Tab-separated table of C-alpha atoms in Angstrom:
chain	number	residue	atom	x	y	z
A	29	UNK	CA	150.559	134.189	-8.464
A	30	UNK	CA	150.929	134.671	-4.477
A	31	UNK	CA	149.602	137.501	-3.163
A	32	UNK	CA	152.575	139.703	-2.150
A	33	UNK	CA	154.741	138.637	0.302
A	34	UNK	CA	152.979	135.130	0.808
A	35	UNK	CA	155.697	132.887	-0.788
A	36	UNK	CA	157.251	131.712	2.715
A	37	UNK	CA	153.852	130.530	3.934
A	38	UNK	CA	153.164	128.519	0.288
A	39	UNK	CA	156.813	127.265	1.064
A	40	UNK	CA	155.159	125.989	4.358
A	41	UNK	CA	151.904	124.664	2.356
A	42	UNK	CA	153.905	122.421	-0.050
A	43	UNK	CA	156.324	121.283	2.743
A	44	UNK	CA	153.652	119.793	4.713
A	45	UNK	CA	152.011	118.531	1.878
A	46	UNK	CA	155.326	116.766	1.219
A	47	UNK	CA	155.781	115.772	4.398
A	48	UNK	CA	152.670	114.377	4.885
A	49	UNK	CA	152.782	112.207	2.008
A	50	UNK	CA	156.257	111.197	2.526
A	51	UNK	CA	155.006	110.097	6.134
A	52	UNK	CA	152.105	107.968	4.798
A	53	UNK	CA	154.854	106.458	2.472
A	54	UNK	CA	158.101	105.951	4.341
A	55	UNK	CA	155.917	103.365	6.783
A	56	UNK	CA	154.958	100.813	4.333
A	57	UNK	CA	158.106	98.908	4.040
A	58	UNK	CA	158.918	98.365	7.530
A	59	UNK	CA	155.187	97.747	9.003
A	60	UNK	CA	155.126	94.429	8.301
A	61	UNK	CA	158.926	93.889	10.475
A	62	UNK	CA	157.616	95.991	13.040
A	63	UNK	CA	154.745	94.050	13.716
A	64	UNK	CA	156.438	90.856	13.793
A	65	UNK	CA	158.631	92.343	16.287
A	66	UNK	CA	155.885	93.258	18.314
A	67	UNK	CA	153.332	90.969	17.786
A	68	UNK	CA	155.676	88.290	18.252
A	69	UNK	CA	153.455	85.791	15.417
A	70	UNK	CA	154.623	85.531	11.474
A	71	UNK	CA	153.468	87.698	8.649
A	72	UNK	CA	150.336	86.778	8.664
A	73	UNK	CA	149.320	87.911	11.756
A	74	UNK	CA	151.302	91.194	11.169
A	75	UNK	CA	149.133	91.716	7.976
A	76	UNK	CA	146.290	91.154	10.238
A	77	UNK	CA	147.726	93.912	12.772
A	78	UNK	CA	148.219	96.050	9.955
A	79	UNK	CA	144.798	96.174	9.042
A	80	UNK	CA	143.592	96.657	12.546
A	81	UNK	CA	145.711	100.079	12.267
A	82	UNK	CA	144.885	100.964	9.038
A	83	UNK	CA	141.494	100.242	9.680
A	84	UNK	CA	141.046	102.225	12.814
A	85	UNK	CA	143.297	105.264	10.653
A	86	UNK	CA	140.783	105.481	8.127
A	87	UNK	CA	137.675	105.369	10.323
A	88	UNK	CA	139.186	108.200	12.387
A	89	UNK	CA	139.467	110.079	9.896
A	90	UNK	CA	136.466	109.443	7.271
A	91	UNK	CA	134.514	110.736	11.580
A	92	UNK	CA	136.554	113.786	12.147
A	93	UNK	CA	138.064	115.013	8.487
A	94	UNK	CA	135.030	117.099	7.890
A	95	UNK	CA	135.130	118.629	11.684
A	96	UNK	CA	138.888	119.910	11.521
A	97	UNK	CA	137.513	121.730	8.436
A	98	UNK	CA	134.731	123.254	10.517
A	99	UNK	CA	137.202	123.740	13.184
A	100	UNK	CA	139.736	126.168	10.647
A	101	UNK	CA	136.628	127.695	9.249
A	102	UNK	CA	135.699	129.157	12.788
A	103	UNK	CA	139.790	129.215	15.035
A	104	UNK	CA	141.687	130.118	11.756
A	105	UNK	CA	144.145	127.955	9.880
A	106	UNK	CA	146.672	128.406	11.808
A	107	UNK	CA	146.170	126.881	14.994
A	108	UNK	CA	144.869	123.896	13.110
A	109	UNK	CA	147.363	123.111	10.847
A	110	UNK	CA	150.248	123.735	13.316
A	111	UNK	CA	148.492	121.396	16.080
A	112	UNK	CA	148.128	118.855	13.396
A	113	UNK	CA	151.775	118.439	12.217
A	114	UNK	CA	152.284	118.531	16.006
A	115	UNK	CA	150.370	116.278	16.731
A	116	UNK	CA	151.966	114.095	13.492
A	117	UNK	CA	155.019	114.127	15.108
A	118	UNK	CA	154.095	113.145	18.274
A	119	UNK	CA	152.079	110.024	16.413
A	120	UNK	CA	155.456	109.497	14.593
A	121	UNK	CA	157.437	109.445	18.178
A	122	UNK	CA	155.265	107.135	19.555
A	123	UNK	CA	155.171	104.734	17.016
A	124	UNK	CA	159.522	104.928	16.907
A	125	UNK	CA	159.185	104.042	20.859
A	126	UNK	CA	156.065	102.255	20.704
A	127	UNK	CA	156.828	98.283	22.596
A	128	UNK	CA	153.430	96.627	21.838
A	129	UNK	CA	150.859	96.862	19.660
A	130	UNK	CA	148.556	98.798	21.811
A	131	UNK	CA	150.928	101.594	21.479
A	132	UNK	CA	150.639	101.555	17.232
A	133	UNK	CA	146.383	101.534	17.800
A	134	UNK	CA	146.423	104.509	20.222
A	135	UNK	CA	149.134	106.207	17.877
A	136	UNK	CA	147.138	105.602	14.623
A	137	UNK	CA	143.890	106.817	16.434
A	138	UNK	CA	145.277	110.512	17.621
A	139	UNK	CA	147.154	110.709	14.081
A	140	UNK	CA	143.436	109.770	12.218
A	141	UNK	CA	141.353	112.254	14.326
A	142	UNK	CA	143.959	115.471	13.430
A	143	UNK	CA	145.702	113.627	10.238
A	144	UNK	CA	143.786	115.649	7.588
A	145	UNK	CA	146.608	118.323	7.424
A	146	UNK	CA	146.503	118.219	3.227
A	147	UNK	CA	142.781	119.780	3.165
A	148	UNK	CA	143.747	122.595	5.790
A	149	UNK	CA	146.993	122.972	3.804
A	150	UNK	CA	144.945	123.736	0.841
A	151	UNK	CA	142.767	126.281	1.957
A	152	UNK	CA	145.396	127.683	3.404
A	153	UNK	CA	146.919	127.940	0.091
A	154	UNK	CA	143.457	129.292	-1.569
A	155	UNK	CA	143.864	131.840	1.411
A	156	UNK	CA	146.629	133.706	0.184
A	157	UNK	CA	146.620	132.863	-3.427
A	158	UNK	CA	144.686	135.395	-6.084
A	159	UNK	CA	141.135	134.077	-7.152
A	160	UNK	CA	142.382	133.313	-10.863
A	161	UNK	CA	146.191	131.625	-9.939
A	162	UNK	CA	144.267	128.457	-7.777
A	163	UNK	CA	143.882	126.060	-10.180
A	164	UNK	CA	147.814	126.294	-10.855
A	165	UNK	CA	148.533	126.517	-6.974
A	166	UNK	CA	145.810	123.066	-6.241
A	167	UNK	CA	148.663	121.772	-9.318
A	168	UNK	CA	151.979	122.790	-7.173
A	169	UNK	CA	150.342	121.558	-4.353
A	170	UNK	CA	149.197	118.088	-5.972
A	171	UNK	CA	152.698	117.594	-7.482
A	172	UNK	CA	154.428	117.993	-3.996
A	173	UNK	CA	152.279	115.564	-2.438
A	174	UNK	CA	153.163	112.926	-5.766
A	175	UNK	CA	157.017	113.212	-4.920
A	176	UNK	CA	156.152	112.675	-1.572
A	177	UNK	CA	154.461	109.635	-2.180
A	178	UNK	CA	157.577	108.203	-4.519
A	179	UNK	CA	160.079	108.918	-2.170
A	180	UNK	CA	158.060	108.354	1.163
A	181	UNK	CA	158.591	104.025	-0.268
A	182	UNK	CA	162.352	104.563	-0.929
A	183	UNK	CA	163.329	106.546	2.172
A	184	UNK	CA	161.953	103.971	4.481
A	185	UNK	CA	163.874	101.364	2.844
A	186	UNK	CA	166.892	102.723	2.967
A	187	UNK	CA	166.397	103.688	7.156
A	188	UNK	CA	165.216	100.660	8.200
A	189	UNK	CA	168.806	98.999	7.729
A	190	UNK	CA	169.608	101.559	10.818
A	191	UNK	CA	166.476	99.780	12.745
A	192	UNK	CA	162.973	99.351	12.187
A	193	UNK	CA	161.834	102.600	14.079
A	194	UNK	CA	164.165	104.798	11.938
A	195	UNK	CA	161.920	105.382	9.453
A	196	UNK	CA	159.207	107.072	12.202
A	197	UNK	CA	162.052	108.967	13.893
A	198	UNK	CA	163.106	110.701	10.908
A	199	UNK	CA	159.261	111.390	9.622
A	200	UNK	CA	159.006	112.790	13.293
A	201	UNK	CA	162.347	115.360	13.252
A	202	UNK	CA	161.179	116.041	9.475
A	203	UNK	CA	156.971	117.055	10.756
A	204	UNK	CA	159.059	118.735	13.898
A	205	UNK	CA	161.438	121.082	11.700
A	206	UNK	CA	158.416	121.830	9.914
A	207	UNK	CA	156.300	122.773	12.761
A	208	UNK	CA	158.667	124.844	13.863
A	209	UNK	CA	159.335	126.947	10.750
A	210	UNK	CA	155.639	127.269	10.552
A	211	UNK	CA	155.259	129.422	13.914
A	212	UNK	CA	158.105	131.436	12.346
A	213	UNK	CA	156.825	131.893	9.043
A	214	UNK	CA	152.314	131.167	8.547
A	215	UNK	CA	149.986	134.022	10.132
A	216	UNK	CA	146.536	133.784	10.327
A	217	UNK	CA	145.510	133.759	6.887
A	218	UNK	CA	141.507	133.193	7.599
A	219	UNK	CA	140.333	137.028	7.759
A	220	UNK	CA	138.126	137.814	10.860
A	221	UNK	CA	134.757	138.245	8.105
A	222	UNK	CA	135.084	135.145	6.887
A	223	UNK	CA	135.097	133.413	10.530
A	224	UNK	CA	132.255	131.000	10.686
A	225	UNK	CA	130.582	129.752	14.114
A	226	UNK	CA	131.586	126.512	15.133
A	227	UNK	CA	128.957	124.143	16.334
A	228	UNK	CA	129.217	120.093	17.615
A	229	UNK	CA	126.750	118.927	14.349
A	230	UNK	CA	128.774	116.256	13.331
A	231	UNK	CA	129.120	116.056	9.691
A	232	UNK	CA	127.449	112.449	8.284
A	233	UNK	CA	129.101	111.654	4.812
A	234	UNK	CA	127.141	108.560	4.695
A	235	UNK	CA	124.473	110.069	5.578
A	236	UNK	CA	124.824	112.548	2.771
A	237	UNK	CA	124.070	109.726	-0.282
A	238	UNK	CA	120.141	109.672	1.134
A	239	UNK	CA	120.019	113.158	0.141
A	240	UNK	CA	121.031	112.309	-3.353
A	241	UNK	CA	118.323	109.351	-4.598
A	242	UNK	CA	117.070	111.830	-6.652
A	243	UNK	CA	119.032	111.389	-8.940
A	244	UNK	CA	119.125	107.407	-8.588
A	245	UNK	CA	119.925	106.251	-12.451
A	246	UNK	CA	123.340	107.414	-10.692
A	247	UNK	CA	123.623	105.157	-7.960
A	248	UNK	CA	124.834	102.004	-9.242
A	249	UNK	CA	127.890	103.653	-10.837
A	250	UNK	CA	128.036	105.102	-6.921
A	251	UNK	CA	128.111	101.599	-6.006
A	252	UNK	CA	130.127	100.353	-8.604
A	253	UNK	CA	132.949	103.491	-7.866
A	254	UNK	CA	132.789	101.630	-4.255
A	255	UNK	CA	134.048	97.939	-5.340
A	256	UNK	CA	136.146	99.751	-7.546
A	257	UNK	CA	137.983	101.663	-4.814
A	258	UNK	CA	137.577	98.906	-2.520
A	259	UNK	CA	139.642	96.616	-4.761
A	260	UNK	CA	142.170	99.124	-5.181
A	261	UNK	CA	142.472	99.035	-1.462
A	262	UNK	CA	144.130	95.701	-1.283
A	263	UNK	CA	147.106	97.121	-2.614
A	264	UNK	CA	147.614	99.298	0.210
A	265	UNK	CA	146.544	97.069	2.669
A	266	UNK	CA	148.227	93.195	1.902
A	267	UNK	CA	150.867	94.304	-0.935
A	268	UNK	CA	154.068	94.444	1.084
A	269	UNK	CA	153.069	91.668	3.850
A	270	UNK	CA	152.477	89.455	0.320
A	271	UNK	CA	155.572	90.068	-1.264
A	272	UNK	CA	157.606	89.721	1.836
A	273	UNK	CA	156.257	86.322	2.366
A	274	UNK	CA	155.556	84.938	-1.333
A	275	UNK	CA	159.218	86.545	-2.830
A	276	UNK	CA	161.094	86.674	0.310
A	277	UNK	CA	161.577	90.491	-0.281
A	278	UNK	CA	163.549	92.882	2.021
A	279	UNK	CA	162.095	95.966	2.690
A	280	UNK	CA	164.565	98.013	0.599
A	281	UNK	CA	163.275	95.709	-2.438
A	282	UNK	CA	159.569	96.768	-1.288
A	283	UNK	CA	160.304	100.654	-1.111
A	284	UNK	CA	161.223	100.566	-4.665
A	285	UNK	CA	158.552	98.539	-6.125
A	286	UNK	CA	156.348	100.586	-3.723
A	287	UNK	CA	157.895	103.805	-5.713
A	288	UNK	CA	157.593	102.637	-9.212
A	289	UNK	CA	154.140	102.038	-8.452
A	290	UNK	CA	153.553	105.807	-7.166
A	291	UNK	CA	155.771	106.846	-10.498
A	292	UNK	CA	154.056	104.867	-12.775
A	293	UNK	CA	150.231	106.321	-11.516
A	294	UNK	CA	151.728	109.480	-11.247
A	295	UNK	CA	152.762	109.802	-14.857
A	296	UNK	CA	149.318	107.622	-15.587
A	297	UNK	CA	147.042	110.091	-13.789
A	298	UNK	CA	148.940	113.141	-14.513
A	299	UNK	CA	149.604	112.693	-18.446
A	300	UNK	CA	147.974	109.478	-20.169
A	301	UNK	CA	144.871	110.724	-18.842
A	302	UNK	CA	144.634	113.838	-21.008
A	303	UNK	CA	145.347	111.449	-24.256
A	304	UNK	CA	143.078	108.693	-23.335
A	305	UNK	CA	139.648	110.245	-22.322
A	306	UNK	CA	139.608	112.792	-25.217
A	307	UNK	CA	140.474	110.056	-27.715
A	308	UNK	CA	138.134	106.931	-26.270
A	309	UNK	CA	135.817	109.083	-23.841
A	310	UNK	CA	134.820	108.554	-20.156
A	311	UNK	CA	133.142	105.275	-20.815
A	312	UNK	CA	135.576	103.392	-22.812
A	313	UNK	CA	138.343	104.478	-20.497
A	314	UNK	CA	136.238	102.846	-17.623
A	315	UNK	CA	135.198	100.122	-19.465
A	316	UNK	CA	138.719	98.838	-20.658
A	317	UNK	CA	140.653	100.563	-17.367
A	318	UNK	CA	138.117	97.961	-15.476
A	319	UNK	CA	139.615	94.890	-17.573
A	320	UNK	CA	143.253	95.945	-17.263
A	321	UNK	CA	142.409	96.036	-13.042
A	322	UNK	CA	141.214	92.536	-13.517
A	323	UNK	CA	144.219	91.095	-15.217
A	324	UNK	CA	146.674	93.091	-12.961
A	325	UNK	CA	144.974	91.778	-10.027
A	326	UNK	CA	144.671	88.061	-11.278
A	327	UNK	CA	148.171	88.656	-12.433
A	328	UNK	CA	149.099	89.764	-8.961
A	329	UNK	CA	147.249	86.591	-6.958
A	330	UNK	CA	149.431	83.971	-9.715
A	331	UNK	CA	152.866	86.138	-10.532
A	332	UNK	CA	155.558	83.241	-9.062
A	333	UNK	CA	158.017	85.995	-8.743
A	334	UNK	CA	158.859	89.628	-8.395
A	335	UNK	CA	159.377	90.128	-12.081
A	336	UNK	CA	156.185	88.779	-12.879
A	337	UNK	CA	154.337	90.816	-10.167
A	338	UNK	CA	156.135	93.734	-11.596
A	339	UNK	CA	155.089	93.131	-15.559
A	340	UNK	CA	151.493	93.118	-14.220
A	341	UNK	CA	151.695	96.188	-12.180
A	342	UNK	CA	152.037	97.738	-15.661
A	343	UNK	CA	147.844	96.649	-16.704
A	344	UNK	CA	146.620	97.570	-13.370
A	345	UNK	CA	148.561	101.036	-13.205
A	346	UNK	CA	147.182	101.970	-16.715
A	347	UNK	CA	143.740	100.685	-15.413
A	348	UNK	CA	143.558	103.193	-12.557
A	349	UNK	CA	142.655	105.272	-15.353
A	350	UNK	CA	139.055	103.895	-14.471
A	351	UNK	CA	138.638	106.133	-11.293
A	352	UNK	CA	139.102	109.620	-12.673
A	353	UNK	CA	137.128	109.013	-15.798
A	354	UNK	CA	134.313	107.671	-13.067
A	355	UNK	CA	134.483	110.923	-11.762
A	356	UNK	CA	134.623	113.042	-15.006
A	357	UNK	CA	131.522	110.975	-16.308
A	358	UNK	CA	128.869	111.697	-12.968
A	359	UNK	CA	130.526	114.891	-13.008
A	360	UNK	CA	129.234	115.692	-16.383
A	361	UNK	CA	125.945	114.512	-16.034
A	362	UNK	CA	125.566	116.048	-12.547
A	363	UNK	CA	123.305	119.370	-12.428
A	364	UNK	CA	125.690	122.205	-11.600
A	365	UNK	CA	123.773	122.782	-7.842
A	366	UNK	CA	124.358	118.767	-7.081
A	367	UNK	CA	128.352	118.855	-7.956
A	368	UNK	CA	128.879	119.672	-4.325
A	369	UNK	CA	126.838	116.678	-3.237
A	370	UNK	CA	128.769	114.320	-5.500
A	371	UNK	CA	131.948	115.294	-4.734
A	372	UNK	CA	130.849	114.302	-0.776
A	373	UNK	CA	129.188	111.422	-1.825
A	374	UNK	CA	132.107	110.414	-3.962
A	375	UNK	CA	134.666	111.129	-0.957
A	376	UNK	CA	132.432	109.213	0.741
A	377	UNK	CA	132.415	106.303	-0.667
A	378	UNK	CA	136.265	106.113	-1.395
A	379	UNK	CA	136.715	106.525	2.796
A	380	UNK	CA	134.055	104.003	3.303
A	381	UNK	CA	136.218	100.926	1.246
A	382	UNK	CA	139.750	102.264	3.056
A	383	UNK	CA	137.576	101.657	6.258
A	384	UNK	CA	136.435	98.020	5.137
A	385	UNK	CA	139.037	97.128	2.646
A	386	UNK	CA	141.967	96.850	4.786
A	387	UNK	CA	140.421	94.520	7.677
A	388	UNK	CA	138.404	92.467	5.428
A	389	UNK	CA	141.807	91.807	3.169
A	390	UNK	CA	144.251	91.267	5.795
A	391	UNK	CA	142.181	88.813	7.312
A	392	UNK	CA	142.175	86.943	4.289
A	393	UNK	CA	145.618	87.120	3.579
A	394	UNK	CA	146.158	85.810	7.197
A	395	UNK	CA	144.025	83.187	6.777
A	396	UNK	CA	145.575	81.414	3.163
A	397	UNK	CA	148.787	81.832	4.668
A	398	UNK	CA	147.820	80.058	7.845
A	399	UNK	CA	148.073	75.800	8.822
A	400	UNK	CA	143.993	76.191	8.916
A	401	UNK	CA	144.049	77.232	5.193
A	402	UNK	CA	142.323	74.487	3.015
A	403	UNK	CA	144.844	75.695	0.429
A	404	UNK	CA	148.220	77.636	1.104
A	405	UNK	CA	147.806	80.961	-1.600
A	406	UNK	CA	148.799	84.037	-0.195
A	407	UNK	CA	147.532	85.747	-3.434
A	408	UNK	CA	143.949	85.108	-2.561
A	409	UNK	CA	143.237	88.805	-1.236
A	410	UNK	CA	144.092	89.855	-5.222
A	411	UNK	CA	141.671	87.265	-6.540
A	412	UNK	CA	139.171	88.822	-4.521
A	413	UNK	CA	139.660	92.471	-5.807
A	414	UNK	CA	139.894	90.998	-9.511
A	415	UNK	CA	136.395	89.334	-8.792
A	416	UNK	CA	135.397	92.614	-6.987
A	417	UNK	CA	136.247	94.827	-10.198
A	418	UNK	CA	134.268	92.021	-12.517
A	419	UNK	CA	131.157	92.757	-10.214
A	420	UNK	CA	131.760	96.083	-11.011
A	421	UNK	CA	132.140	96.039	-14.682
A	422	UNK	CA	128.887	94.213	-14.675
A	423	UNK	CA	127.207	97.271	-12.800
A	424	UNK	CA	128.844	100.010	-15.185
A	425	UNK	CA	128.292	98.103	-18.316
A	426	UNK	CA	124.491	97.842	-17.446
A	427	UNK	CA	123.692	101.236	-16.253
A	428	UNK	CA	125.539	102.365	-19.413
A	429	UNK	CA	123.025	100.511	-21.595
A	430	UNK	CA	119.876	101.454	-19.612
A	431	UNK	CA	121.311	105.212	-18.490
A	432	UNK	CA	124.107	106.813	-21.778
């Protein structure tokens, strides 16, 4: 339960969380219009724009997530969280008047270094939530950030028939109204004792796995969780610029594949989980989550049209299974004074592929749907992440032999 008269300021937790998600969402169906329109080139080269942003996103924050933490931990949660739906807003302005591409980089840079609003919102939520009620808040918290993420798709199909910058303008008013209802409603909820002093030490997460060799039969399912989350990348990254130039899509027809694929890993992740790894175990579920990634992948690179491409999202969302049950395994064979170190280094390694996957996949994508292509087959980025995930079946299946 809240702690008394803290269920405005939850109210305030779970609508940025919302908003936040919805914000992440409600872009990816007009990005690849709004490039053209700036860029002035075809879809390729907005794919290859898009991953320049992306890219630079994700790099911003996998450098300064871990500071705005340090920063709440010593200012208070308040400042921090309001400045950084501010300053979400102001990203979201910019990009609705943005007129060149210059304008979208700076844009995605200030929104990287102050976009981890989710992690403050959570503490603030452990702030004024009683010790034994948090796992059941981190729930409410995770499920408003899900629907956000379905409808984020949806919503910014629908605006962009009133322009390609809707979609930012209304994410901007929406991170505004919230802002605003935030100075009226969220104190301070970081009491003055548990204030810690800020210093400039910069947090290195990569620097973190060195600090964890010692317990190296663990590594190459590290490495292996890295191809793993850098072929799930791709979708992110080359999924809507694909189907807009292989199936002629609109955007509206992108939002709501875009959405079943949130609804169908939401009710994957959230429920088939809890049948699957009791019944088959961690390393099954891995195992045969891997395979169903490698024919929803190779499925994705041949599908001829959207039906097909939507009969194999079906393998690869059940296959996602292979992440959490990655996580449950090293979890469970992690000493209880490490699990701290392997969430970081787990974090880690899922921010390192959303820095590398992005470029290195639009780039392809660009290139096999260019006149320089030795072939024309704008599917080849998904070939890559099925060949990816075989690599990393081959790493899981042999440290299972030598390590379980």
């Amino acid at each position: 339960m809240m702690l008394t008269g803290q269920k405005s300021k939850f109210t305030f937790v779970l609508i940025t969380v919302f908003i936040e998600s919805v914000g992440l969402g409600i872009m990816l169906p007009v990005m690849p219009r709004l490039l053209v329109e700036l860029g002035g080139g075809d879809i390729g080269d907005a794919a290859a724009y898009g991953g320049i942003l992306i890219f630079v996103y994700a790099l911003m924050q996998f450098i300064f997530a871990p500071l705005l933490g340090r920063l709440s931990d010593h200012f208070g949660r308040r400042p921090i969280i309001l400045l950084a739906m501010l300053i979400f807003a102001f990203n979201n302005l910019m990009m609705t008047i943005a007129t060149s591409i210059t304008w979208l980089l700076v844009a995605r840079t200030i929104s990287g270094i102050a976009g981890a609003t989710s992690a403050v919102a959570n503490t603030v939520a452990f702030d004024i939530s009683s010790r034994e009620k948090r796992a059941e808040t981190l729930g409410m918290i995770s499920a408003a950030g899900f629907i956000g993420v379905f409808a984020g798709p949806v919503m910014g199909g629908f605006l962009v028939d009133f322009g390609s910058r809707m979609p930012f303008l209304v994410s901007a008013v929406l991170a505004l109204a919230n802002f605003l209802f935030g100075l009226i409603v969220l104190p301070e909820t970081l009491k003055p004792e548990n204030r810690r002093q800020f210093t400039f030490k910069i947090t290195r997460p990569v620097g973190q796995l060195f600090k964890f060799e010692q317990i190296g039969f663990m590594l190459p399912l590290l490495f292996a969780y890295f191809i793993l989350s850098f072929a799930y990348d791709t979708n992110f990254s080359v999924l809507g610029y694909y189907t807009m130039e292989k199936y002629l899509w609109t955007e509206r027809q992108l939002g709501y594949f875009l959405s079943f694929l949130s609804g169908m890993l939401v009710l994957i992740q959230g429920l088939i989980i809890k049948i699957a790894v009791p019944r088959l175990g961690e390393k099954r579920v891995i195992i045969w989550g891997m395979i169903l990634n490698i024919v929803g992948f190779t499925g994705f690179a041949f599908a001829p049209n959207g039906w097909a491409l939507i009969l194999f999202s079906v393998p690869f969302c059940v296959g996602c299974l292979a992440a959490p049950a990655f996580y449950s395994l090293l979890s469970q064979k992690t000493p209880n004074d490490q699990q701290g170190a392997l969430n970081g280094n787990m974090n880690s390694m899922a921010a390192a592929s959303g820095v590398l996957s992005p470029l290195i996949m639009t780039q392809t994508f660009k290139y096999f749907t260019s006149e320089k292509a030795v072939i024309y087959f704008p599917g080849f980025p998904f070939l890559v992440a099925a060949v990816c995930i075989v690599l990393a079946l081959l790493f899981t299946v042999v440290n299972f032999k030598r390590s379980y």
